[in-house]
Amino acid sequence: MLRRQIIHIISTLVACPLPSVACYGIQTSRLTFIFLAIVCKAHTTKSQSLSCNYNDLTALNSFRKCVDSPVDGWGAIPDSECCSWAGVKCDNSTATLRRVIGLDLGGRGLTGEICESLADLDQLITLNLSHNYLHGLLPDKLFRMQNLEVLDLSGNEFVGSFPLHVHLPCIRILDVSDNNLVGSLASTICDRSRSIESLNFAENRFHGEVPGNIGNCTSLERLFLSGNSLSGSLPERLFQLKHLRELQFQDNGFSGPLHERIDNLSNVVKIDLSNNLFSGVLPDVFRGLQKLEYFAVRSNKFSGQLPASLMSSPSLSTLDLNNNTLAGRISINCSSMAHLTSLNLGSNLFLGPLPENLSSCHRLNVLNLANNQVSGAIPSSFQNLQALTLLSLSRTEISELSTALHILQRCRNLSVLVLSMSFRDEEMLGHADLLFPYLKAFVIANSQLEGSIPVWLRGCENLQLLDLSWNRLSGRIPSWIGDFGFLFYLGLGNNSFSGDIPRSLSELQGCINSSRSFPPAGSPSDVPLLSGKGDGRFLTYNQFWNLPSTLDLSYNKLNGPIWPSFGNLKGLQAFYLGNNELSGNILDKLNLSHNRLMGEIPTAFQKLTFLSAFDVSYNKLSGEVPSEGQFLTFPASSFEGNIGLCGSRLSLPSCQSQPPSDEHRKEEASTKETAFSRMALGIGAAIGFISTVSLCFLSGWVLDEV
Ligand SMILES: *[C@@H]1O[C@H](CO)[C@@H](O)[C@H](O)[C@H]1NC(C)=O
Ligand SMILES: *[C@@H]1O[C@H](CO)[C@@H](O)[C@H](O)[C@H]1NC(C)=O
Ligand SMILES: *[C@@H]1O[C@H](CO)[C@@H](O)[C@H](O)[C@H]1NC(C)=O
Ligand SMILES: *[C@@H]1O[C@H](CO)[C@@H](O)[C@H](O)[C@H]1NC(C)=O
Ligand SMILES: *[C@@H]1O[C@H](CO)[C@@H](O)[C@H](O)[C@H]1NC(C)=O
Ligand SMILES: *[C@@H]1O[C@H](CO)[C@@H](O)[C@H](O)[C@H]1NC(C)=O
Ligand SMILES: *[C@@H]1O[C@H](CO)[C@@H](O)[C@H](O)[C@H]1NC(C)=O
Ligand SMILES: *[C@@H]1O[C@H](CO)[C@@H](O)[C@H](O)[C@H]1NC(C)=O
Ligand SMILES: *[C@@H]1O[C@H](CO)[C@@H](O)[C@H](O)[C@H]1NC(C)=O
Ligand SMILES: *[C@@H]1O[C@H](CO)[C@@H](O)[C@H](O)[C@H]1NC(C)=O
Ligand SMILES: *[C@@H]1O[C@H](CO)[C@@H](O)[C@H](O)[C@H]1NC(C)=O
């Protein structure tokens, strides 16, 4: 107990500054000691003596003058206890005048500039100002700090170029990513900062080539250059860096072949060269890269065949060669690729059958072979792909849908299945005995499929996205579609469905409550999946789970009413009904062009303030087009093709000059009556519905598509 007290006193004393000489050498009487300690402590606070080095304190205070926001957790200006300020770390080796060795102010909302005086913290080992709103130029002096090991300025708004003369003899980690820096990467950093392990220039506006002296950074393990405008080929000296573990060069303008010398990087784990202009063949040198786990060269211009050493790499877990011009057969040695979990060979020129032995890649979780000329049926061995969760075979020559589905249903973990623009002219299996219990997304659009909505889909209780659009499916839309608990996207457009729109669709929980738990665990969010729709260009679902909540029933032969209860679908963001044979009043919908709507446009619509688009063209509407409120903003095209409409604007025929014949008027009267009484009942729901729909007009979803 006593010991502890003394230790406490000593530590108080230690914090006591030099001028209080009285504190020194008096250790005879404990009482005096305690007394003095108290005096000393009082003295300390009164005289504002320093517990951190005076120069360091000055540097910190001028730092906070330069950033023009207060730094939370820092004492007021006279306060000198800077070692206890938030984010300030002092060394604890010396008894007095502790030196600041760390400044960690990441994500504190700091604004303003940083001034050179920060470099006066000459004992600083760590400087982290990441994720603030700091702007201005990078002070040169910061890049000549003799003790600095970690410099993180990422995620700010710094401008100007990276300093040419850098001398950071101790630096290990340097991160200036995600700023607005410009100019070239030419710098002495690699000549004079030999201990650097991680260099991050990503997400800026650097241009020019990677300087050859990068080869002088002999300790380099991680090099991040992604998201700039860098060009040229990779310098050969890069391949001398034997400690390199991670290379991220994606999203630049690099070109030239992939150097064979890459095989020298025997420690490399991750290589990403996606979205560049690399060309030539992939060198067959991957045998040397025994630690390589991630290799992505998506969207380049690589050609030739798959290198055997790549397709038998025992360490590889992710391989992304999407969108190149690779050709030949897909040959893969899964016996040796024991770790492969994601294989993306989409959008290339591969042909021939699907490789039978792909099925021995037991851990394969994601497989994208879309947009290739692969052909034939799915081999039955695919049923062994028990880990498969995502499969895309869109836009291929693959056939035998029935066989395919019977095999794939054995892949119990399959949750995303995209088969658009393949299996052309086949029959959708209506009554097969199939079960896909975990299926969350099923997309088979634009395949000229015949048949009806298959009954087995009913068992896919987890279905969230169903897209059968652009086929030749017919029959009624079954009412059990409304029973799906999670369905938020239903695409049935451009088929030949007939009959009523089932009222149950207005009960789709996934369209009522749009809050989704996405993406589902383990689902890859960056695999572009071809939906197969769109005029000439593809719609890609690369943000699959972010699609707007949609009901697309357009371009069918549906008739009957549109239920006012559709107003319940508060989460719905896009509703397409155009080009059907719908009847009923127009109250409950907005883009109802090309239907058979009759009656008048309710004048109550004039009071609605949220309609940003409105289209009732090519119906059988009559009467006066409202001429107030938002109706003043709708173009003539919204009303054209309705023989009975009249009005004083939009070059419509004047209402006085065209009195309907008595006979006609009688006939309309009854229609009108029903229309208006229904309107009275439905208006609450309808307004909710319309605001939902108009939201999607506003955000461009409806206008963008089809
Ligand atoms: C001094 O700091 C180091 C870490 O920076 C810590 O491990 C050590 O325990 C500290 N020593 C004392 C006496 O507080
Ligand atoms: C800097 O701080 C942020 C948190 O604010 C942290 O995420 C980041 O890892 C730090 N940088 C370094 C190099 O440690
Ligand atoms: C750095 O690399 C260049 C070649 O790019 C070389 O000429 C120079 O000697 C190297 N500098 C040092 C200090 O090693
Ligand atoms: C390959 O790496 C070794 C060190 O691992 C190095 O000595 C050699 O120069 C490198 N070769 C080339 C061509 O870069
Ligand atoms: C495919 O790669 C080319 C460049 O080779 C690029 O222009 C295009 O945008 C890429 N397409 C997709 C869908 O990523
Ligand atoms: C894979 O199967 C094909 C026949 O489908 C065969 O020609 C090839 O040698 C097999 N490859 C491996 C690596 O087993
Ligand atoms: C596939 O890899 C296994 C294991 O590495 C090897 O024994 C076999 O010969 C390879 N097959 C082919 C066709 O290369
Ligand atoms: C299938 O998914 C479940 C749940 O995500 C997982 O626990 C299981 O390991 C998966 N099966 C395989 C063969 O990967
Ligand atoms: C309907 O689908 C066919 C292909 O099945 C396509 O050619 C046509 O353009 C589509 N029509 C509309 C209006 O989307
Ligand atoms: C919507 O769903 C979320 C979670 O899926 C739930 O927390 C929330 O209560 C639901 N809201 C309504 C109105 O049902
Ligand atoms: C309404 O849909 C039709 C197709 O059904 C389309 O031609 C028209 O442009 C759409 N109107 C508006 C305002 O988006």
CSV table of N, CA and C and ligand atoms in Angstrom, one decimal, residues 332-335 355-357, ligand 6:
chain,number,residue,atom,x,y,z
A,332,ILE,N,-8.9,-26.6,-67.5
A,332,ILE,CA,-8.6,-26.3,-66.1
A,332,ILE,C,-8.3,-27.6,-65.4
A,333,ASN,N,-7.3,-27.6,-64.5
A,333,ASN,CA,-6.9,-28.8,-63.8
A,333,ASN,C,-7.3,-28.6,-62.3
A,334,CYS,N,-8.6,-29.0,-62.0
A,334,CYS,CA,-9.1,-28.8,-60.7
A,334,CYS,C,-8.4,-29.7,-59.7
A,335,SER,N,-7.8,-30.8,-60.1
A,335,SER,CA,-7.2,-31.7,-59.2
A,335,SER,C,-6.1,-30.9,-58.4
A,355,PRO,N,-16.1,-27.6,-69.4
A,355,PRO,CA,-15.2,-28.7,-69.0
A,355,PRO,C,-15.8,-29.6,-67.9
A,356,GLU,N,-15.8,-30.9,-68.2
A,356,GLU,CA,-16.4,-31.9,-67.3
A,356,GLU,C,-15.7,-31.8,-65.9
A,357,ASN,N,-14.4,-31.7,-66.0
A,357,ASN,CA,-13.6,-31.8,-64.7
A,357,ASN,C,-13.6,-30.5,-63.9
B,6,LIG,C1,-10.5,-32.7,-68.2
B,6,LIG,O1,-11.4,-33.4,-69.0
B,6,LIG,C2,-11.0,-33.4,-70.3
B,6,LIG,C3,-12.1,-34.2,-71.1
B,6,LIG,O2,-13.4,-33.6,-70.7
B,6,LIG,C4,-9.7,-34.1,-70.6
B,6,LIG,O3,-9.4,-34.0,-71.9
B,6,LIG,C5,-8.7,-33.3,-69.8
B,6,LIG,O4,-7.4,-33.9,-69.8
B,6,LIG,C6,-9.1,-33.2,-68.3
B,6,LIG,N1,-8.2,-32.3,-67.7
B,6,LIG,C7,-7.7,-32.6,-66.5
B,6,LIG,C8,-6.8,-31.6,-65.9
B,6,LIG,O5,-8.0,-33.6,-65.8
